[in-house]
Amino acid sequence: MENKKKDIRALTKEQLRDFFVSEGDKAFRGNQVYEWLWQKSAHSFEDMTNISKETRSMLEANFVINHIKVDSMQKSSDGTIKNAVKLHDGLIVESVLIPTKKRTTACVSSQVGCSLDCKFCATARLKRMRNLNPDEIVDQVVAIDKESRLYHNKPLSNIVFMGMGEPLMNYNNVLKAIDKITSPEGLGMSPKRIVVSTSGVPKMIKKMADDEVKFKLAVSLHSAIDEVRTSIMPFNATFPLKDLREALEYWYAKTKNRITYEYVVWKGINDQDKDIKALVEFCKFAPSKVNLIEYNPIDDGVFQQANSEAIDRYVSVLERNNITVTVRRSRGKDIDAACGQLANKS
């Protein structure tokens, strides 16, 4: 019978209030339970100490809290922490705490596996098993915040949706999770400290603009030449660069928010002058920033980090064209926690 119980966190605050009224109780009891679930991240009904034992027993009889469990935790020599997170149905996703002097960032997953097929990414080799629920995304953030306080003596400051999965293929649940993370009735974090990274789903980028989201957008680009991008990110054949660019133009017109491009430079793939020129042209339609990311091998040797001269050429040409560029060194490589390495190997 345990499986028949509904996860209480699937209910809105209004539904919780209605439930208590239907049980002959006061509506405000729903507010109390909602606060325990989303502000205080209660793992069980027993944690809800300002609610009577009788009411807690009644909740236990009707509902479950399908809380995640950090199944294993690995610590990198650079302070990065990778969590293997077990979900209520036994499936595993990974999330990462990335510390720097000024901030700690949670890199969270949005799907078990991934809907897309990028050839350089270990997660893409896992078939998409299911989308994460909003509470499963929020739980990852809560767990990493605790680790940030425990191991780095500061609360979590930033969140990036760059873990397992394509966030825009789980759009509704990702937005519900961000709503809980940013709401004063939830974790109360600023949406400006949240970045949603997409491989580029044009229709959903336009929807984000129409929905007037307040978080930041990053696009995993890696090439501004269609043939090259399709060879490494096959779904680009369905969502070509002209469609992506049109969607991003729409995004900028609506939001006036700068676009960040995530870009890995690989030896023999996108390390030529024509690749740099194409990127500059792609960036020109709206204020943008390019993060050049160090590549993290996933064992097969097909993709290799470009030499430093190629990276320097990218930086030089981008800067000459007044495009902000940073070179991002990878963290947590020794525990397979870096960009593109999340594949449940722990």
GROMACS .gro file of C-alpha atoms in nm:
model
  346
    1MET     CA    1   0.000   0.000   0.000
    2GLU     CA    2   0.299   0.231   0.060
    3ASN     CA    3   0.333   0.293  -0.315
    4LYS     CA    4  -0.025   0.424  -0.335
    5LYS     CA    5   0.050   0.721  -0.114
    6LYS     CA    6   0.097   1.050  -0.294
    7ASP     CA    7   0.415   1.254  -0.246
    8ILE     CA    8   0.293   1.547  -0.040
    9ARG     CA    9   0.534   1.782  -0.217
   10ALA     CA   10   0.333   1.741  -0.538
   11LEU     CA   11   0.060   1.952  -0.373
   12THR     CA   12   0.044   2.330  -0.395
   13LYS     CA   13  -0.004   2.535  -0.080
   14GLU     CA   14  -0.371   2.586  -0.174
   15GLN     CA   15  -0.421   2.211  -0.216
   16LEU     CA   16  -0.262   2.151   0.125
   17ARG     CA   17  -0.495   2.407   0.283
   18ASP     CA   18  -0.794   2.244   0.113
   19PHE     CA   19  -0.683   1.901   0.233
   20PHE     CA   20  -0.678   2.012   0.597
   21VAL     CA   21  -1.020   2.176   0.563
   22SER     CA   22  -1.156   1.852   0.414
   23GLU     CA   23  -1.018   1.669   0.720
   24GLY     CA   24  -1.205   1.907   0.952
   25ASP     CA   25  -0.891   2.100   1.047
   26LYS     CA   26  -0.794   2.466   1.003
   27ALA     CA   27  -0.662   2.586   0.664
   28PHE     CA   28  -0.354   2.747   0.822
   29ARG     CA   29  -0.228   2.398   0.907
   30GLY     CA   30  -0.153   2.365   0.534
   31ASN     CA   31   0.068   2.676   0.557
   32GLN     CA   32   0.263   2.518   0.844
   33VAL     CA   33   0.321   2.194   0.654
   34TYR     CA   34   0.418   2.385   0.338
   35GLU     CA   35   0.678   2.578   0.538
   36TRP     CA   36   0.823   2.255   0.678
   37LEU     CA   37   0.844   2.104   0.331
   38TRP     CA   38   0.994   2.395   0.136
   39GLN     CA   39   1.159   2.635   0.381
   40LYS     CA   40   1.286   2.388   0.637
   41SER     CA   41   1.334   2.094   0.396
   42ALA     CA   42   1.178   1.840   0.634
   43HIS     CA   43   1.265   1.478   0.552
   44SER     CA   44   0.981   1.328   0.748
   45PHE     CA   45   0.651   1.420   0.914
   46GLU     CA   46   0.813   1.353   1.253
   47ASP     CA   47   1.036   1.659   1.193
   48MET     CA   48   0.728   1.886   1.198
   49THR     CA   49   0.748   1.961   1.569
   50ASN     CA   50   0.488   2.242   1.588
   51ILE     CA   51   0.219   2.006   1.457
   52SER     CA   52   0.040   1.763   1.688
   53LYS     CA   53   0.137   1.395   1.691
   54GLU     CA   54  -0.217   1.305   1.587
   55THR     CA   55  -0.193   1.529   1.277
   56ARG     CA   56   0.153   1.394   1.192
   57SER     CA   57   0.016   1.039   1.209
   58MET     CA   58  -0.271   1.138   0.981
   59LEU     CA   59  -0.021   1.284   0.728
   60GLU     CA   60   0.188   0.967   0.752
   61ALA     CA   61  -0.119   0.759   0.672
   62ASN     CA   62  -0.201   0.964   0.362
   63PHE     CA   63   0.128   1.084   0.215
   64VAL     CA   64   0.499   1.021   0.168
   65ILE     CA   65   0.795   1.259   0.135
   66ASN     CA   66   1.006   1.110  -0.143
   67HIS     CA   67   1.327   1.272  -0.028
   68ILE     CA   68   1.655   1.215  -0.211
   69LYS     CA   69   1.942   1.042  -0.035
   70VAL     CA   70   2.308   1.125  -0.094
   71ASP     CA   71   2.418   0.769  -0.169
   72SER     CA   72   2.788   0.849  -0.191
   73MET     CA   73   3.002   1.161  -0.176
   74GLN     CA   74   3.347   1.210  -0.327
   75LYS     CA   75   3.582   1.496  -0.245
   76SER     CA   76   3.833   1.631  -0.495
   77SER     CA   77   4.177   1.760  -0.404
   78ASP     CA   78   4.056   2.108  -0.512
   79GLY     CA   79   3.760   2.107  -0.268
   80THR     CA   80   3.498   2.007  -0.526
   81ILE     CA   81   3.239   1.758  -0.395
   82LYS     CA   82   3.041   1.517  -0.614
   83ASN     CA   83   2.722   1.360  -0.485
   84ALA     CA   84   2.568   1.043  -0.623
   85VAL     CA   85   2.204   1.110  -0.539
   86LYS     CA   86   1.962   0.819  -0.502
   87LEU     CA   87   1.602   0.897  -0.595
   88HIS     CA   88   1.295   0.732  -0.440
   89ASP     CA   89   1.274   0.477  -0.725
   90GLY     CA   90   1.640   0.373  -0.691
   91LEU     CA   91   1.769   0.569  -0.991
   92ILE     CA   92   2.085   0.777  -0.947
   93VAL     CA   93   2.180   1.126  -1.062
   94GLU     CA   94   2.486   1.333  -0.979
   95SER     CA   95   2.529   1.686  -0.852
   96VAL     CA   96   2.843   1.884  -0.775
   97LEU     CA   97   2.955   2.151  -0.529
   98ILE     CA   98   3.215   2.382  -0.685
   99PRO     CA   99   3.394   2.610  -0.436
  100THR     CA  100   3.602   2.920  -0.515
  101LYS     CA  101   3.734   3.190  -0.282
  102LYS     CA  102   3.432   3.414  -0.339
  103ARG     CA  103   3.146   3.170  -0.392
  104THR     CA  104   3.017   2.815  -0.382
  105THR     CA  105   2.815   2.690  -0.676
  106ALA     CA  106   2.576   2.395  -0.701
  107CYS     CA  107   2.577   2.217  -1.036
  108VAL     CA  108   2.246   2.029  -1.042
  109SER     CA  109   2.087   1.766  -1.266
  110SER     CA  110   1.743   1.795  -1.428
  111GLN     CA  111   1.704   1.450  -1.589
  112VAL     CA  112   1.815   1.093  -1.523
  113GLY     CA  113   2.038   1.055  -1.828
  114CYS     CA  114   1.983   1.306  -2.109
  115SER     CA  115   1.738   1.368  -2.394
  116LEU     CA  116   2.013   1.486  -2.628
  117ASP     CA  117   2.310   1.316  -2.796
  118CYS     CA  118   2.624   1.530  -2.768
  119LYS     CA  119   2.914   1.302  -2.857
  120PHE     CA  120   3.165   1.461  -2.619
  121CYS     CA  121   2.949   1.422  -2.307
  122ALA     CA  122   2.946   1.113  -2.084
  123THR     CA  123   2.590   1.183  -1.966
  124ALA     CA  124   2.462   1.166  -2.325
  125ARG     CA  125   2.569   0.801  -2.336
  126LEU     CA  126   2.307   0.723  -2.073
  127LYS     CA  127   1.962   0.700  -2.222
  128ARG     CA  128   1.709   0.940  -2.073
  129MET     CA  129   1.521   0.739  -1.815
  130ARG     CA  130   1.298   1.014  -1.678
  131ASN     CA  131   1.267   1.379  -1.587
  132LEU     CA  132   1.336   1.487  -1.231
  133ASN     CA  133   1.047   1.622  -1.027
  134PRO     CA  134   1.072   1.977  -0.887
  135ASP     CA  135   1.133   1.847  -0.533
  136GLU     CA  136   1.419   1.624  -0.652
  137ILE     CA  137   1.590   1.928  -0.804
  138VAL     CA  138   1.535   2.138  -0.490
  139ASP     CA  139   1.667   1.853  -0.272
  140GLN     CA  140   1.998   1.856  -0.462
  141VAL     CA  141   2.035   2.228  -0.385
  142VAL     CA  142   1.952   2.178  -0.015
  143ALA     CA  143   2.207   1.893   0.015
  144ILE     CA  144   2.481   2.100  -0.149
  145ASP     CA  145   2.400   2.403   0.066
  146LYS     CA  146   2.453   2.186   0.377
  147GLU     CA  147   2.787   2.062   0.239
  148SER     CA  148   2.892   2.418   0.154
  149ARG     CA  149   2.824   2.527   0.512
  150LEU     CA  150   2.991   2.219   0.660
  151TYR     CA  151   3.306   2.199   0.446
  152HIS     CA  152   3.353   2.560   0.328
  153ASN     CA  153   3.192   2.761   0.611
  154LYS     CA  154   2.960   2.956   0.383
  155PRO     CA  155   2.612   2.915   0.242
  156LEU     CA  156   2.558   2.821  -0.119
  157SER     CA  157   2.572   3.135  -0.336
  158ASN     CA  158   2.503   3.019  -0.694
  159ILE     CA  159   2.325   2.745  -0.890
  160VAL     CA  160   2.392   2.622  -1.242
  161PHE     CA  161   2.170   2.376  -1.428
  162MET     CA  162   2.467   2.209  -1.596
  163GLY     CA  163   2.448   1.862  -1.443
  164MET     CA  164   2.286   1.560  -1.605
  165GLY     CA  165   2.012   1.626  -1.857
  166GLU     CA  166   1.884   1.904  -2.085
  167PRO     CA  167   1.690   2.145  -1.859
  168LEU     CA  168   1.468   2.277  -2.139
  169MET     CA  169   1.346   1.922  -2.209
  170ASN     CA  170   1.212   1.922  -1.851
  171TYR     CA  171   1.096   2.281  -1.868
  172ASN     CA  172   0.790   2.283  -1.640
  173ASN     CA  173   0.959   2.096  -1.355
  174VAL     CA  174   1.275   2.308  -1.380
  175LEU     CA  175   1.069   2.627  -1.357
  176LYS     CA  176   0.868   2.493  -1.063
  177ALA     CA  177   1.195   2.402  -0.887
  178ILE     CA  178   1.342   2.747  -0.950
  179ASP     CA  179   1.021   2.902  -0.816
  180LYS     CA  180   1.062   2.704  -0.492
  181ILE     CA  181   1.435   2.791  -0.473
  182THR     CA  182   1.376   3.165  -0.520
  183SER     CA  183   1.048   3.210  -0.333
  184PRO     CA  184   1.058   3.372   0.015
  185GLU     CA  185   0.841   3.073   0.115
  186GLY     CA  186   1.112   2.840  -0.015
  187LEU     CA  187   1.491   2.883  -0.009
  188GLY     CA  188   1.481   3.256  -0.085
  189MET     CA  189   1.775   3.265  -0.328
  190SER     CA  190   1.803   3.538  -0.591
  191PRO     CA  191   1.714   3.426  -0.948
  192LYS     CA  192   2.010   3.636  -1.067
  193ARG     CA  193   2.236   3.377  -0.905
  194ILE     CA  194   2.087   3.094  -1.114
  195VAL     CA  195   2.204   2.997  -1.464
  196VAL     CA  196   2.011   2.753  -1.682
  197SER     CA  197   2.239   2.602  -1.945
  198THR     CA  198   2.088   2.460  -2.263
  199SER     CA  199   2.232   2.290  -2.568
  200GLY     CA  200   1.985   2.502  -2.764
  201VAL     CA  201   1.615   2.420  -2.801
  202PRO     CA  202   1.486   2.725  -2.996
  203LYS     CA  203   1.115   2.687  -2.918
  204MET     CA  204   1.183   2.660  -2.544
  205ILE     CA  205   1.425   2.956  -2.542
  206LYS     CA  206   1.143   3.167  -2.689
  207LYS     CA  207   0.902   3.029  -2.428
  208MET     CA  208   1.144   3.130  -2.151
  209ALA     CA  209   1.147   3.483  -2.291
  210ASP     CA  210   0.766   3.490  -2.307
  211ASP     CA  211   0.748   3.359  -1.950
  212GLU     CA  212   0.971   3.651  -1.842
  213VAL     CA  213   1.205   3.434  -1.638
  214LYS     CA  214   1.449   3.618  -1.414
  215PHE     CA  215   1.738   3.370  -1.416
  216LYS     CA  216   2.033   3.380  -1.657
  217LEU     CA  217   2.074   3.182  -1.979
  218ALA     CA  218   2.383   2.997  -2.101
  219VAL     CA  219   2.406   2.817  -2.435
  220SER     CA  220   2.633   2.518  -2.488
  221LEU     CA  221   2.748   2.621  -2.837
  222HIS     CA  222   3.091   2.468  -2.923
  223SER     CA  223   3.073   2.564  -3.290
  224ALA     CA  224   2.907   2.836  -3.496
  225ILE     CA  225   2.942   2.631  -3.816
  226ASP     CA  226   2.643   2.402  -3.878
  227GLU     CA  227   2.837   2.105  -4.023
  228VAL     CA  228   3.087   2.106  -3.737
  229ARG     CA  229   2.820   2.147  -3.469
  230THR     CA  230   2.607   1.868  -3.617
  231SER     CA  231   2.909   1.635  -3.622
  232ILE     CA  232   2.956   1.675  -3.245
  233MET     CA  233   2.597   1.757  -3.142
  234PRO     CA  234   2.378   1.559  -3.385
  235PHE     CA  235   2.051   1.719  -3.268
  236ASN     CA  236   2.180   2.039  -3.436
  237ALA     CA  237   2.043   1.889  -3.760
  238THR     CA  238   1.694   1.934  -3.608
  239PHE     CA  239   1.769   2.268  -3.436
  240PRO     CA  240   2.017   2.437  -3.675
  241LEU     CA  241   2.212   2.748  -3.586
  242LYS     CA  242   1.985   2.987  -3.776
  243ASP     CA  243   1.690   2.872  -3.562
  244LEU     CA  244   1.900   2.897  -3.245
  245ARG     CA  245   2.016   3.246  -3.339
  246GLU     CA  246   1.661   3.360  -3.414
  247ALA     CA  247   1.547   3.230  -3.074
  248LEU     CA  248   1.836   3.404  -2.898
  249GLU     CA  249   1.759   3.731  -3.081
  250TYR     CA  250   1.403   3.696  -2.952
  251TRP     CA  251   1.534   3.624  -2.601
  252TYR     CA  252   1.753   3.934  -2.600
  253ALA     CA  253   1.481   4.158  -2.746
  254LYS     CA  254   1.244   4.048  -2.468
  255THR     CA  255   1.481   4.030  -2.170
  256LYS     CA  256   1.778   4.256  -2.255
  257ASN     CA  257   1.991   3.997  -2.073
  258ARG     CA  258   2.339   3.917  -2.198
  259ILE     CA  259   2.384   3.568  -2.341
  260THR     CA  260   2.663   3.341  -2.219
  261TYR     CA  261   2.808   3.085  -2.460
  262GLU     CA  262   2.981   2.776  -2.323
  263TYR     CA  263   3.247   2.672  -2.573
  264VAL     CA  264   3.502   2.390  -2.566
  265VAL     CA  265   3.788   2.404  -2.819
  266TRP     CA  266   3.898   2.061  -2.946
  267LYS     CA  267   4.205   1.967  -3.141
  268GLY     CA  268   4.128   1.918  -3.511
  269ILE     CA  269   3.754   1.989  -3.466
  270ASN     CA  270   3.702   2.361  -3.400
  271ASP     CA  271   4.052   2.504  -3.349
  272GLN     CA  272   4.098   2.679  -3.684
  273ASP     CA  273   4.071   3.048  -3.776
  274LYS     CA  274   3.744   2.983  -3.964
  275ASP     CA  275   3.594   2.850  -3.640
  276ILE     CA  276   3.695   3.164  -3.452
  277LYS     CA  277   3.560   3.391  -3.726
  278ALA     CA  278   3.225   3.207  -3.727
  279LEU     CA  279   3.195   3.241  -3.348
  280VAL     CA  280   3.264   3.616  -3.363
  281GLU     CA  281   2.995   3.658  -3.629
  282PHE     CA  282   2.745   3.451  -3.425
  283CYS     CA  283   2.806   3.662  -3.113
  284LYS     CA  284   2.756   4.000  -3.275
  285PHE     CA  285   2.374   4.023  -3.274
  286ALA     CA  286   2.348   4.073  -2.894
  287PRO     CA  287   2.575   4.147  -2.597
  288SER     CA  288   2.739   3.819  -2.506
  289LYS     CA  289   3.011   3.651  -2.306
  290VAL     CA  290   3.208   3.345  -2.415
  291ASN     CA  291   3.330   3.094  -2.156
  292LEU     CA  292   3.608   2.887  -2.312
  293ILE     CA  293   3.597   2.562  -2.115
  294GLU     CA  294   3.878   2.317  -2.060
  295TYR     CA  295   3.781   1.979  -2.204
  296ASN     CA  296   3.751   1.678  -1.975
  297PRO     CA  297   3.816   1.347  -2.152
  298ILE     CA  298   3.559   1.068  -2.132
  299ASP     CA  299   3.799   0.783  -2.221
  300ASP     CA  300   3.768   0.727  -2.595
  301GLY     CA  301   4.031   0.975  -2.718
  302VAL     CA  302   3.824   1.104  -3.013
  303PHE     CA  303   3.796   1.446  -2.848
  304GLN     CA  304   4.121   1.603  -2.730
  305GLN     CA  305   4.182   1.939  -2.565
  306ALA     CA  306   4.315   2.193  -2.818
  307ASN     CA  307   4.662   2.332  -2.758
  308SER     CA  308   4.708   2.658  -2.567
  309GLU     CA  309   4.795   2.849  -2.886
  310ALA     CA  310   4.447   2.780  -3.025
  311ILE     CA  311   4.285   2.898  -2.701
  312ASP     CA  312   4.502   3.213  -2.705
  313ARG     CA  313   4.393   3.286  -3.064
  314TYR     CA  314   4.028   3.257  -2.963
  315VAL     CA  315   4.082   3.495  -2.669
  316SER     CA  316   4.274   3.746  -2.879
  317VAL     CA  317   4.023   3.762  -3.167
  318LEU     CA  318   3.718   3.774  -2.937
  319GLU     CA  319   3.867   4.055  -2.729
  320ARG     CA  320   3.964   4.245  -3.045
  321ASN     CA  321   3.595   4.231  -3.140
  322ASN     CA  322   3.486   4.359  -2.797
  323ILE     CA  323   3.336   4.025  -2.692
  324THR     CA  324   3.388   3.937  -2.325
  325VAL     CA  325   3.575   3.608  -2.292
  326THR     CA  326   3.695   3.400  -1.997
  327VAL     CA  327   3.893   3.077  -1.990
  328ARG     CA  328   3.737   2.842  -1.736
  329ARG     CA  329   3.958   2.580  -1.580
  330SER     CA  330   3.783   2.259  -1.483
  331ARG     CA  331   3.731   2.157  -1.123
  332GLY     CA  332   3.693   1.809  -0.976
  333LYS     CA  333   3.854   1.622  -1.267
  334ASP     CA  334   4.012   1.366  -1.034
  335ILE     CA  335   3.664   1.247  -0.927
  336ASP     CA  336   3.496   1.271  -1.272
  337ALA     CA  337   3.299   1.574  -1.151
  338ALA     CA  338   3.399   1.817  -1.426
  339CYS     CA  339   3.188   1.941  -1.720
  340GLY     CA  340   3.071   1.654  -1.938
  341GLN     CA  341   3.196   1.380  -1.704
  342LEU     CA  342   2.880   1.303  -1.503
  343ALA     CA  343   2.788   0.944  -1.586
  344ASN     CA  344   2.722   0.765  -1.256
  345LYS     CA  345   3.069   0.611  -1.245
  346SER     CA  346   3.108   0.668  -0.872
   0.00000   0.00000   0.00000
